[in-house]
């Protein structure tokens, strides 16, 4: 299992009070995983697509100083090394 799949095989709580889940799930599957994990009825239409990257968070991240030097962060664009995720919250 890759570092990405290990981190995002179940919803990961992010510092901006959202949750992210691997984009390898279909939107409907992701909604079901979020629902089971959070104990709420999460509808597929409430999920957003995003991409994550592992590394140093960009300078414009609000809580950058409180994050570890290297971490997963969203809003990574579609460049090399980014991975798709579903985001809820």
GROMACS .gro file of N, CA and C in nm:
model
  267
    1UNK      N    1   0.085  -0.117   0.000
    1UNK     CA    2   0.000   0.000   0.000
    1UNK      C    3   0.090   0.124   0.000
    2UNK      N    4   0.058   0.217  -0.087
    2UNK     CA    5   0.137   0.340  -0.097
    2UNK      C    6   0.112   0.430   0.024
    3UNK      N    7   0.201   0.526   0.045
    3UNK     CA    8   0.187   0.623   0.154
    3UNK      C    9   0.054   0.697   0.140
    4UNK      N   10   0.018   0.732   0.015
    4UNK     CA   11  -0.108   0.802  -0.010
    4UNK      C   12  -0.227   0.715   0.028
    5UNK      N   13  -0.231   0.590  -0.022
    5UNK     CA   14  -0.345   0.503   0.007
    5UNK      C   15  -0.354   0.472   0.156
    6UNK      N   16  -0.241   0.459   0.222
    6UNK     CA   17  -0.243   0.435   0.367
    6UNK      C   18  -0.303   0.554   0.441
    7UNK      N   19  -0.272   0.674   0.396
    7UNK     CA   20  -0.322   0.795   0.462
    7UNK      C   21  -0.467   0.824   0.430
    8UNK      N   22  -0.511   0.796   0.308
    8UNK     CA   23  -0.645   0.839   0.263
    8UNK      C   24  -0.742   0.724   0.235
    9UNK      N   25  -0.714   0.603   0.285
    9UNK     CA   26  -0.807   0.492   0.265
    9UNK      C   27  -0.932   0.509   0.350
   10UNK      N   28  -0.922   0.590   0.455
   10UNK     CA   29  -1.039   0.633   0.532
   10UNK      C   30  -1.029   0.784   0.547
   11UNK      N   31  -1.139   0.851   0.580
   11UNK     CA   32  -1.136   0.997   0.585
   11UNK      C   33  -1.026   1.051   0.679
   12UNK      N   34  -0.952   1.148   0.627
   12UNK     CA   35  -0.848   1.214   0.706
   12UNK      C   36  -0.897   1.352   0.742
   13UNK      N   37  -0.890   1.386   0.870
   13UNK     CA   38  -0.928   1.518   0.917
   13UNK      C   39  -0.816   1.616   0.884
   14UNK      N   40  -0.851   1.725   0.816
   14UNK     CA   41  -0.753   1.825   0.778
   14UNK      C   42  -0.763   1.946   0.871
   15UNK      N   43  -0.662   2.030   0.870
   15UNK     CA   44  -0.655   2.142   0.964
   15UNK      C   45  -0.762   2.248   0.940
   16UNK      N   46  -0.826   2.247   0.823
   16UNK     CA   47  -0.932   2.347   0.796
   16UNK      C   48  -1.071   2.292   0.827
   17UNK      N   49  -1.078   2.187   0.910
   17UNK     CA   50  -1.205   2.127   0.955
   17UNK      C   51  -1.280   2.056   0.843
   18UNK      N   52  -1.210   2.012   0.741
   18UNK     CA   53  -1.269   1.930   0.636
   18UNK      C   54  -1.211   1.790   0.649
   19UNK      N   55  -1.267   1.697   0.571
   19UNK     CA   56  -1.217   1.561   0.565
   19UNK      C   57  -1.186   1.528   0.420
   20UNK      N   58  -1.081   1.449   0.399
   20UNK     CA   59  -1.043   1.408   0.264
   20UNK      C   60  -1.032   1.257   0.259
   21UNK      N   61  -1.066   1.201   0.142
   21UNK     CA   62  -1.066   1.057   0.119
   21UNK      C   63  -1.012   1.032  -0.021
   22UNK      N   64  -0.944   0.922  -0.038
   22UNK     CA   65  -0.884   0.888  -0.167
   22UNK      C   66  -0.982   0.903  -0.283
   23UNK      N   67  -0.935   0.959  -0.391
   23UNK     CA   68  -1.015   0.974  -0.512
   23UNK      C   69  -1.028   0.844  -0.589
   24UNK      N   70  -0.971   0.734  -0.539
   24UNK     CA   71  -0.986   0.606  -0.607
   24UNK      C   72  -1.127   0.549  -0.588
   25UNK      N   73  -1.201   0.603  -0.490
   25UNK     CA   74  -1.341   0.565  -0.471
   25UNK      C   75  -1.427   0.642  -0.572
   26UNK      N   76  -1.540   0.583  -0.613
   26UNK     CA   77  -1.637   0.660  -0.691
   26UNK      C   78  -1.700   0.761  -0.596
   27UNK      N   79  -1.767   0.861  -0.650
   27UNK     CA   80  -1.829   0.964  -0.566
   27UNK      C   81  -1.932   0.902  -0.471
   28UNK      N   82  -2.008   0.806  -0.521
   28UNK     CA   83  -2.110   0.740  -0.439
   28UNK      C   84  -2.046   0.656  -0.329
   29UNK      N   85  -1.939   0.583  -0.364
   29UNK     CA   86  -1.868   0.504  -0.263
   29UNK      C   87  -1.808   0.594  -0.157
   30UNK      N   88  -1.750   0.706  -0.200
   30UNK     CA   89  -1.689   0.801  -0.106
   30UNK      C   90  -1.794   0.855  -0.010
   31UNK      N   91  -1.912   0.890  -0.060
   31UNK     CA   92  -2.019   0.940   0.027
   31UNK      C   93  -2.057   0.835   0.131
   32UNK      N   94  -2.060   0.709   0.091
   32UNK     CA   95  -2.092   0.601   0.184
   32UNK      C   96  -1.982   0.585   0.290
   33UNK      N   97  -1.857   0.592   0.248
   33UNK     CA   98  -1.745   0.582   0.343
   33UNK      C   99  -1.751   0.698   0.442
   34UNK      N  100  -1.771   0.821   0.393
   34UNK     CA  101  -1.783   0.938   0.482
   34UNK      C  102  -1.900   0.918   0.578
   35UNK      N  103  -2.014   0.872   0.527
   35UNK     CA  104  -2.133   0.852   0.611
   35UNK      C  105  -2.105   0.753   0.723
   36UNK      N  106  -2.044   0.640   0.690
   36UNK     CA  107  -2.014   0.538   0.791
   36UNK      C  108  -1.911   0.590   0.892
   37UNK      N  109  -1.812   0.661   0.846
   37UNK     CA  110  -1.704   0.710   0.932
   37UNK      C  111  -1.753   0.820   1.027
   38UNK      N  112  -1.833   0.913   0.974
   38UNK     CA  113  -1.876   1.028   1.051
   38UNK      C  114  -2.011   1.008   1.122
   39UNK      N  115  -2.083   0.901   1.087
   39UNK     CA  116  -2.212   0.876   1.148
   39UNK      C  117  -2.319   0.974   1.105
   40UNK      N  118  -2.303   1.031   0.986
   40UNK     CA  119  -2.399   1.126   0.929
   40UNK      C  120  -2.437   1.076   0.791
   41UNK      N  121  -2.550   1.125   0.739
   41UNK     CA  122  -2.590   1.091   0.603
   41UNK      C  123  -2.525   1.192   0.508
   42UNK      N  124  -2.417   1.153   0.444
   42UNK     CA  125  -2.343   1.239   0.351
   42UNK      C  126  -2.388   1.206   0.209
   43UNK      N  127  -2.436   1.305   0.139
   43UNK     CA  128  -2.482   1.288   0.001
   43UNK      C  129  -2.366   1.308  -0.096
   44UNK      N  130  -2.362   1.231  -0.205
   44UNK     CA  131  -2.255   1.247  -0.304
   44UNK      C  132  -2.240   1.390  -0.355
   45UNK      N  133  -2.351   1.461  -0.370
   45UNK     CA  134  -2.344   1.597  -0.424
   45UNK      C  135  -2.279   1.696  -0.327
   46UNK      N  136  -2.260   1.656  -0.201
   46UNK     CA  137  -2.195   1.744  -0.105
   46UNK      C  138  -2.042   1.728  -0.104
   47UNK      N  139  -1.990   1.638  -0.188
   47UNK     CA  140  -1.845   1.616  -0.195
   47UNK      C  141  -1.782   1.702  -0.304
   48UNK      N  142  -1.663   1.749  -0.278
   48UNK     CA  143  -1.586   1.826  -0.376
   48UNK      C  144  -1.463   1.748  -0.417
   49UNK      N  145  -1.421   1.768  -0.540
   49UNK     CA  146  -1.297   1.708  -0.588
   49UNK      C  147  -1.182   1.804  -0.558
   50UNK      N  148  -1.069   1.748  -0.521
   50UNK     CA  149  -0.949   1.829  -0.498
   50UNK      C  150  -0.829   1.738  -0.522
   51UNK      N  151  -0.712   1.793  -0.506
   51UNK     CA  152  -0.589   1.715  -0.518
   51UNK      C  153  -0.499   1.747  -0.400
   52UNK      N  154  -0.422   1.648  -0.357
   52UNK     CA  155  -0.330   1.666  -0.246
   52UNK      C  156  -0.188   1.637  -0.291
   53UNK      N  157  -0.096   1.691  -0.216
   53UNK     CA  158   0.047   1.668  -0.239
   53UNK      C  159   0.112   1.652  -0.101
   54UNK      N  160   0.215   1.571  -0.095
   54UNK     CA  161   0.291   1.558   0.029
   54UNK      C  162   0.418   1.640   0.016
   55UNK      N  163   0.441   1.726   0.111
   55UNK     CA  164   0.562   1.808   0.108
   55UNK      C  165   0.547   1.928   0.198
   56UNK      N  166   0.623   2.031   0.167
   56UNK     CA  167   0.618   2.154   0.244
   56UNK      C  168   0.494   2.233   0.204
   57UNK      N  169   0.409   2.271   0.299
   57UNK     CA  170   0.290   2.349   0.264
   57UNK      C  171   0.328   2.485   0.206
   58UNK      N  172   0.250   2.536   0.112
   58UNK     CA  173   0.278   2.667   0.052
   58UNK      C  174   0.279   2.779   0.157
   59UNK      N  175   0.346   2.887   0.125
   59UNK     CA  176   0.358   3.002   0.215
   59UNK      C  177   0.223   3.062   0.255
   60UNK      N  178   0.122   3.055   0.167
   60UNK     CA  179  -0.006   3.121   0.194
   60UNK      C  180  -0.101   3.038   0.280
   61UNK      N  181  -0.058   2.924   0.331
   61UNK     CA  182  -0.143   2.842   0.418
   61UNK      C  183  -0.149   2.910   0.555
   62UNK      N  184  -0.273   2.937   0.601
   62UNK     CA  185  -0.293   3.012   0.724
   62UNK      C  186  -0.219   2.956   0.845
   63UNK      N  187  -0.235   2.827   0.870
   63UNK     CA  188  -0.177   2.767   0.990
   63UNK      C  189  -0.046   2.694   0.960
   64UNK      N  190   0.028   2.744   0.862
   64UNK     CA  191   0.152   2.679   0.818
   64UNK      C  192   0.249   2.654   0.933
   65UNK      N  193   0.262   2.748   1.024
   65UNK     CA  194   0.357   2.736   1.135
   65UNK      C  195   0.322   2.622   1.230
   66UNK      N  196   0.195   2.586   1.241
   66UNK     CA  197   0.154   2.479   1.332
   66UNK      C  198   0.159   2.341   1.268
   67UNK      N  199   0.184   2.335   1.137
   67UNK     CA  200   0.190   2.207   1.066
   67UNK      C  201   0.331   2.149   1.071
   68UNK      N  202   0.341   2.016   1.058
   68UNK     CA  203   0.474   1.957   1.050
   68UNK      C  204   0.546   2.009   0.925
   69UNK      N  205   0.676   1.998   0.921
   69UNK     CA  206   0.751   2.049   0.806
   69UNK      C  207   0.699   1.989   0.676
   70UNK      N  208   0.677   1.858   0.674
   70UNK     CA  209   0.619   1.793   0.557
   70UNK      C  210   0.486   1.732   0.597
   71UNK      N  211   0.384   1.757   0.514
   71UNK     CA  212   0.250   1.705   0.543
   71UNK      C  213   0.172   1.697   0.413
   72UNK      N  214   0.055   1.637   0.421
   72UNK     CA  215  -0.037   1.637   0.307
   72UNK      C  216  -0.110   1.770   0.307
   73UNK      N  217  -0.125   1.831   0.190
   73UNK     CA  218  -0.204   1.954   0.181
   73UNK      C  219  -0.286   1.953   0.054
   74UNK      N  220  -0.405   2.016   0.062
   74UNK     CA  221  -0.497   2.021  -0.052
   74UNK      C  222  -0.468   2.143  -0.138
   75UNK      N  223  -0.541   2.153  -0.249
   75UNK     CA  224  -0.525   2.267  -0.338
   75UNK      C  225  -0.395   2.261  -0.415
   76UNK      N  226  -0.349   2.141  -0.445
   76UNK     CA  227  -0.217   2.123  -0.504
   76UNK      C  228  -0.214   2.133  -0.656
   77UNK      N  229  -0.323   2.166  -0.721
   77UNK     CA  230  -0.324   2.172  -0.867
   77UNK      C  231  -0.321   2.032  -0.926
   78UNK      N  232  -0.286   2.020  -1.050
   78UNK     CA  233  -0.286   1.889  -1.115
   78UNK      C  234  -0.146   1.847  -1.158
   79UNK      N  235  -0.045   1.901  -1.093
   79UNK     CA  236   0.093   1.873  -1.129
   79UNK      C  237   0.138   1.733  -1.092
   80UNK      N  238   0.260   1.704  -1.134
   80UNK     CA  239   0.320   1.575  -1.106
   80UNK      C  240   0.330   1.555  -0.955
   81UNK      N  241   0.296   1.436  -0.909
   81UNK     CA  242   0.304   1.406  -0.767
   81UNK      C  243   0.178   1.436  -0.689
   82UNK      N  244   0.075   1.493  -0.754
   82UNK     CA  245  -0.050   1.518  -0.683
   82UNK      C  246  -0.141   1.397  -0.696
   83UNK      N  247  -0.231   1.383  -0.601
   83UNK     CA  248  -0.325   1.271  -0.598
   83UNK      C  249  -0.467   1.323  -0.580
   84UNK      N  250  -0.565   1.260  -0.647
   84UNK     CA  251  -0.703   1.306  -0.634
   84UNK      C  252  -0.765   1.261  -0.502
   85UNK      N  253  -0.848   1.348  -0.445
   85UNK     CA  254  -0.922   1.317  -0.323
   85UNK      C  255  -1.064   1.373  -0.333
   86UNK      N  256  -1.151   1.316  -0.253
   86UNK     CA  257  -1.285   1.371  -0.229
   86UNK      C  258  -1.277   1.448  -0.099
   87UNK      N  259  -1.336   1.566  -0.094
   87UNK     CA  260  -1.333   1.648   0.027
   87UNK      C  261  -1.477   1.676   0.071
   88UNK      N  262  -1.500   1.665   0.202
   88UNK     CA  263  -1.628   1.699   0.261
   88UNK      C  264  -1.605   1.789   0.382
   89UNK      N  265  -1.693   1.886   0.396
   89UNK     CA  266  -1.689   1.970   0.516
   89UNK      C  267  -1.688   2.116   0.488
   0.00000   0.00000   0.00000
